PDB file of C-alpha atoms in Angstrom:
ATOM      1  CA  MET A   1       0.000   0.000   0.000  1.00 70.00           C
ATOM      2  CA  LYS A   2       1.544   3.209  -1.183  1.00 79.00           C
ATOM      3  CA  TRP A   3      -0.254   5.438   1.287  1.00 80.00           C
ATOM      4  CA  ARG A   4       0.913   3.301   4.200  1.00 86.00           C
ATOM      5  CA  ASN A   5       4.545   3.509   3.131  1.00 86.00           C
ATOM      6  CA  ALA A   6       4.207   7.264   2.619  1.00 83.00           C
ATOM      7  CA  TYR A   7       2.828   7.568   6.154  1.00 86.00           C
ATOM      8  CA  ILE A   8       5.579   5.386   7.648  1.00 89.00           C
ATOM      9  CA  GLN A   9       8.326   7.360   5.895  1.00 88.00           C
ATOM     10  CA  GLY A  10       6.967  10.886   6.270  1.00 86.00           C
ATOM     11  CA  GLY A  11       4.084  10.810   8.706  1.00 86.00           C
ATOM     12  CA  LEU A  12       1.037  12.932   8.080  1.00 84.00           C
ATOM     13  CA  ALA A  13       3.095  15.459   6.100  1.00 86.00           C
ATOM     14  CA  GLY A  14       4.212  12.627   3.805  1.00 81.00           C
ATOM     15  CA  LEU A  15       0.594  11.714   3.101  1.00 77.00           C
ATOM     16  CA  LEU A  16      -0.390  15.307   2.395  1.00 80.00           C
ATOM     17  CA  SER A  17       2.517  15.954   0.037  1.00 79.00           C
ATOM     18  CA  HIS A  18       1.770  13.175  -2.423  1.00 68.00           C
ATOM     19  CA  ASN A  19       2.195  13.715  -6.173  1.00 71.00           C
ATOM     20  CA  TRP A  20      -0.537  11.405  -7.337  1.00 66.00           C
ATOM     21  CA  LYS A  21      -2.934  12.640  -9.975  1.00 69.00           C
ATOM     22  CA  GLY A  22      -6.616  11.978  -9.488  1.00 69.00           C
ATOM     23  CA  ASN A  23      -8.320  11.584 -12.824  1.00 74.00           C
ATOM     24  CA  ARG A  24      -7.044  10.909 -16.268  1.00 80.00           C
ATOM     25  CA  PRO A  25      -7.527  13.679 -18.821  1.00 84.00           C
ATOM     26  CA  SER A  26     -10.856  13.885 -20.588  1.00 85.00           C
ATOM     27  CA  VAL A  27     -11.248  12.369 -24.034  1.00 89.00           C
ATOM     28  CA  ILE A  28     -13.282  15.427 -25.040  1.00 91.00           C
ATOM     29  CA  LYS A  29     -11.093  18.512 -25.362  1.00 93.00           C
ATOM     30  CA  PRO A  30     -12.166  22.060 -24.338  1.00 92.00           C
ATOM     31  CA  ASP A  31     -12.870  23.278 -27.895  1.00 94.00           C
ATOM     32  CA  GLN A  32     -14.952  20.146 -28.501  1.00 94.00           C
ATOM     33  CA  ARG A  33     -16.824  20.777 -25.249  1.00 93.00           C
ATOM     34  CA  GLU A  34     -17.789  24.247 -26.431  1.00 94.00           C
ATOM     35  CA  ALA A  35     -19.023  22.972 -29.807  1.00 92.00           C
ATOM     36  CA  LEU A  36     -20.989  20.232 -28.045  1.00 91.00           C
ATOM     37  CA  ARG A  37     -22.529  22.747 -25.645  1.00 90.00           C
ATOM     38  CA  LEU A  38     -23.599  24.984 -28.532  1.00 90.00           C
ATOM     39  CA  LYS A  39     -25.069  22.035 -30.432  1.00 89.00           C
ATOM     40  CA  LEU A  40     -27.100  20.928 -27.415  1.00 86.00           C
ATOM     41  CA  ARG A  41     -28.373  24.468 -26.730  1.00 85.00           C
ATOM     42  CA  GLU A  42     -29.418  24.975 -30.359  1.00 84.00           C
ATOM     43  CA  PRO A  43     -33.237  24.879 -30.385  1.00 78.00           C
ATOM     44  CA  GLY A  44     -33.762  23.058 -33.689  1.00 77.00           C
ATOM     45  CA  ASN A  45     -30.652  20.890 -33.714  1.00 77.00           C
ATOM     46  CA  GLY A  46     -32.549  17.880 -35.086  1.00 76.00           C
ATOM     47  CA  LEU A  47     -30.802  15.351 -32.836  1.00 79.00           C
ATOM     48  CA  ARG A  48     -33.047  12.474 -31.850  1.00 78.00           C
ATOM     49  CA  GLY A  49     -30.813  10.695 -29.369  1.00 82.00           C
ATOM     50  CA  PHE A  50     -27.322  10.020 -28.114  1.00 85.00           C
ATOM     51  CA  THR A  51     -26.585   7.874 -31.160  1.00 88.00           C
ATOM     52  CA  GLU A  52     -27.148  10.815 -33.508  1.00 89.00           C
ATOM     53  CA  LEU A  53     -25.216  13.132 -31.180  1.00 89.00           C
ATOM     54  CA  LEU A  54     -22.329  10.674 -31.168  1.00 92.00           C
ATOM     55  CA  ALA A  55     -22.396  10.347 -34.965  1.00 93.00           C
ATOM     56  CA  TRP A  56     -22.383  14.150 -35.320  1.00 92.00           C
ATOM     57  CA  PHE A  57     -19.504  14.488 -32.851  1.00 93.00           C
ATOM     58  CA  ASN A  58     -17.371  11.771 -34.463  1.00 94.00           C
ATOM     59  CA  LYS A  59     -17.951  13.227 -37.927  1.00 94.00           C
ATOM     60  CA  GLN A  60     -17.382  16.840 -36.834  1.00 93.00           C
ATOM     61  CA  PHE A  61     -14.106  16.186 -35.007  1.00 94.00           C
ATOM     62  CA  ASN A  62     -12.951  13.068 -36.867  1.00 93.00           C
ATOM     63  CA  GLU A  63     -12.697  11.084 -33.635  1.00 90.00           C
ATOM     64  CA  GLU A  64     -13.993   7.808 -32.269  1.00 93.00           C
ATOM     65  CA  VAL A  65     -15.678   8.367 -28.909  1.00 93.00           C
ATOM     66  CA  ASN A  66     -17.588   5.537 -27.218  1.00 93.00           C
ATOM     67  CA  TYR A  67     -21.337   5.783 -26.762  1.00 93.00           C
ATOM     68  CA  SER A  68     -21.114   5.374 -22.985  1.00 92.00           C
ATOM     69  CA  THR A  69     -18.421   8.061 -22.769  1.00 92.00           C
ATOM     70  CA  MET A  70     -20.581  10.569 -24.645  1.00 91.00           C
ATOM     71  CA  ASN A  71     -23.692   9.620 -22.680  1.00 89.00           C
ATOM     72  CA  LYS A  72     -22.019  10.067 -19.283  1.00 90.00           C
ATOM     73  CA  PHE A  73     -20.183  13.222 -20.382  1.00 91.00           C
ATOM     74  CA  VAL A  74     -23.353  14.982 -21.546  1.00 89.00           C
ATOM     75  CA  LYS A  75     -25.347  13.959 -18.478  1.00 89.00           C
ATOM     76  CA  ARG A  76     -22.564  14.904 -16.063  1.00 89.00           C
ATOM     77  CA  ASN A  77     -21.471  18.217 -17.592  1.00 88.00           C
ATOM     78  CA  TYR A  78     -24.657  19.604 -19.073  1.00 83.00           C
ATOM     79  CA  GLY A  79     -27.236  17.992 -16.822  1.00 78.00           C
ATOM     80  CA  ALA A  80     -29.246  17.219 -19.890  1.00 68.00           C
ATOM     81  CA  SER A  81     -30.217  14.367 -22.049  1.00 62.00           C
ATOM     82  CA  VAL A  82     -30.883  14.292 -25.731  1.00 60.00           C
ATOM     83  CA  ARG A  83     -34.560  13.623 -26.146  1.00 61.00           C
ATOM     84  CA  SER A  84     -36.462  12.953 -29.278  1.00 55.00           C
ATOM     85  CA  PRO A  85     -38.932  15.692 -30.138  1.00 56.00           C
ATOM     86  CA  ALA A  86     -42.590  15.002 -29.452  1.00 59.00           C
ATOM     87  CA  SER A  87     -43.430  15.778 -33.058  1.00 60.00           C
ATOM     88  CA  HIS A  88     -41.692  16.980 -36.174  1.00 60.00           C
ATOM     89  CA  MET A  89     -39.583  20.072 -35.487  1.00 56.00           C
ATOM     90  CA  LYS A  90     -40.950  21.975 -38.504  1.00 61.00           C
ATOM     91  CA  LYS A  91     -44.546  21.330 -37.525  1.00 64.00           C
ATOM     92  CA  ASP A  92     -46.630  24.368 -36.659  1.00 62.00           C
ATOM     93  CA  ARG A  93     -47.089  24.265 -32.884  1.00 61.00           C
ATOM     94  CA  ARG A  94     -50.142  26.538 -32.837  1.00 63.00           C
ATOM     95  CA  PRO A  95     -53.496  24.785 -32.679  1.00 60.00           C
ATOM     96  CA  SER A  96     -55.268  24.850 -35.989  1.00 64.00           C
ATOM     97  CA  ARG A  97     -58.464  26.805 -36.567  1.00 64.00           C
ATOM     98  CA  LEU A  98     -60.400  23.557 -36.936  1.00 61.00           C
ATOM     99  CA  LEU A  99     -59.247  22.369 -33.515  1.00 67.00           C
ATOM    100  CA  LYS A 100     -60.229  25.680 -31.922  1.00 68.00           C
ATOM    101  CA  ASN A 101     -63.671  25.477 -33.528  1.00 75.00           C
ATOM    102  CA  PHE A 102     -64.050  21.874 -32.348  1.00 78.00           C
ATOM    103  CA  GLU A 103     -63.167  22.822 -28.771  1.00 78.00           C
ATOM    104  CA  GLN A 104     -65.641  25.708 -28.898  1.00 81.00           C
ATOM    105  CA  LEU A 105     -68.390  23.444 -30.261  1.00 82.00           C
ATOM    106  CA  CYS A 106     -67.723  20.869 -27.531  1.00 84.00           C
ATOM    107  CA  SER A 107     -67.965  23.463 -24.781  1.00 86.00           C
ATOM    108  CA  GLU A 108     -71.188  24.906 -26.250  1.00 86.00           C
ATOM    109  CA  LEU A 109     -72.687  21.428 -26.565  1.00 85.00           C
ATOM    110  CA  THR A 110     -71.733  20.574 -22.980  1.00 87.00           C
ATOM    111  CA  THR A 111     -73.311  23.795 -21.727  1.00 87.00           C
ATOM    112  CA  ALA A 112     -76.493  23.163 -23.719  1.00 86.00           C
ATOM    113  CA  LEU A 113     -76.774  19.588 -22.449  1.00 84.00           C
ATOM    114  CA  ARG A 114     -76.352  20.702 -18.848  1.00 84.00           C
ATOM    115  CA  ARG A 115     -79.152  23.253 -19.238  1.00 83.00           C
ATOM    116  CA  ALA A 116     -81.482  20.767 -20.927  1.00 79.00           C
ATOM    117  CA  ALA A 117     -80.888  17.912 -18.504  1.00 68.00           C
ATOM    118  CA  PRO A 118     -83.502  17.561 -15.730  1.00 66.00           C
ATOM    119  CA  VAL A 119     -82.170  17.966 -12.255  1.00 56.00           C
TER     120      VAL A 119
END
């Protein structure tokens, strides 16, 4: 045990003055991090999952990053996940006129039925 030998040879000061490095350097470099952050923040980026994000990243930077590495990196650093959109991204999100008319007709019909129903 390295820590035990360091303690025996130098005491508590020997333990505190170690030269061990904690983590290995990240596979994703700082400039790649920034590009990834911008891509994830882009509202209509068109990504439908981590697989597409990984394919974009590998193509953009000509690298081979593992799926699990990208998945953990994005979740850890950006607190986000790539989710597939609920519907097509170019679809008009406003309710159509027909839907508004239908909702209005339903509410009018409900009101009329409540008035006509015997209590």
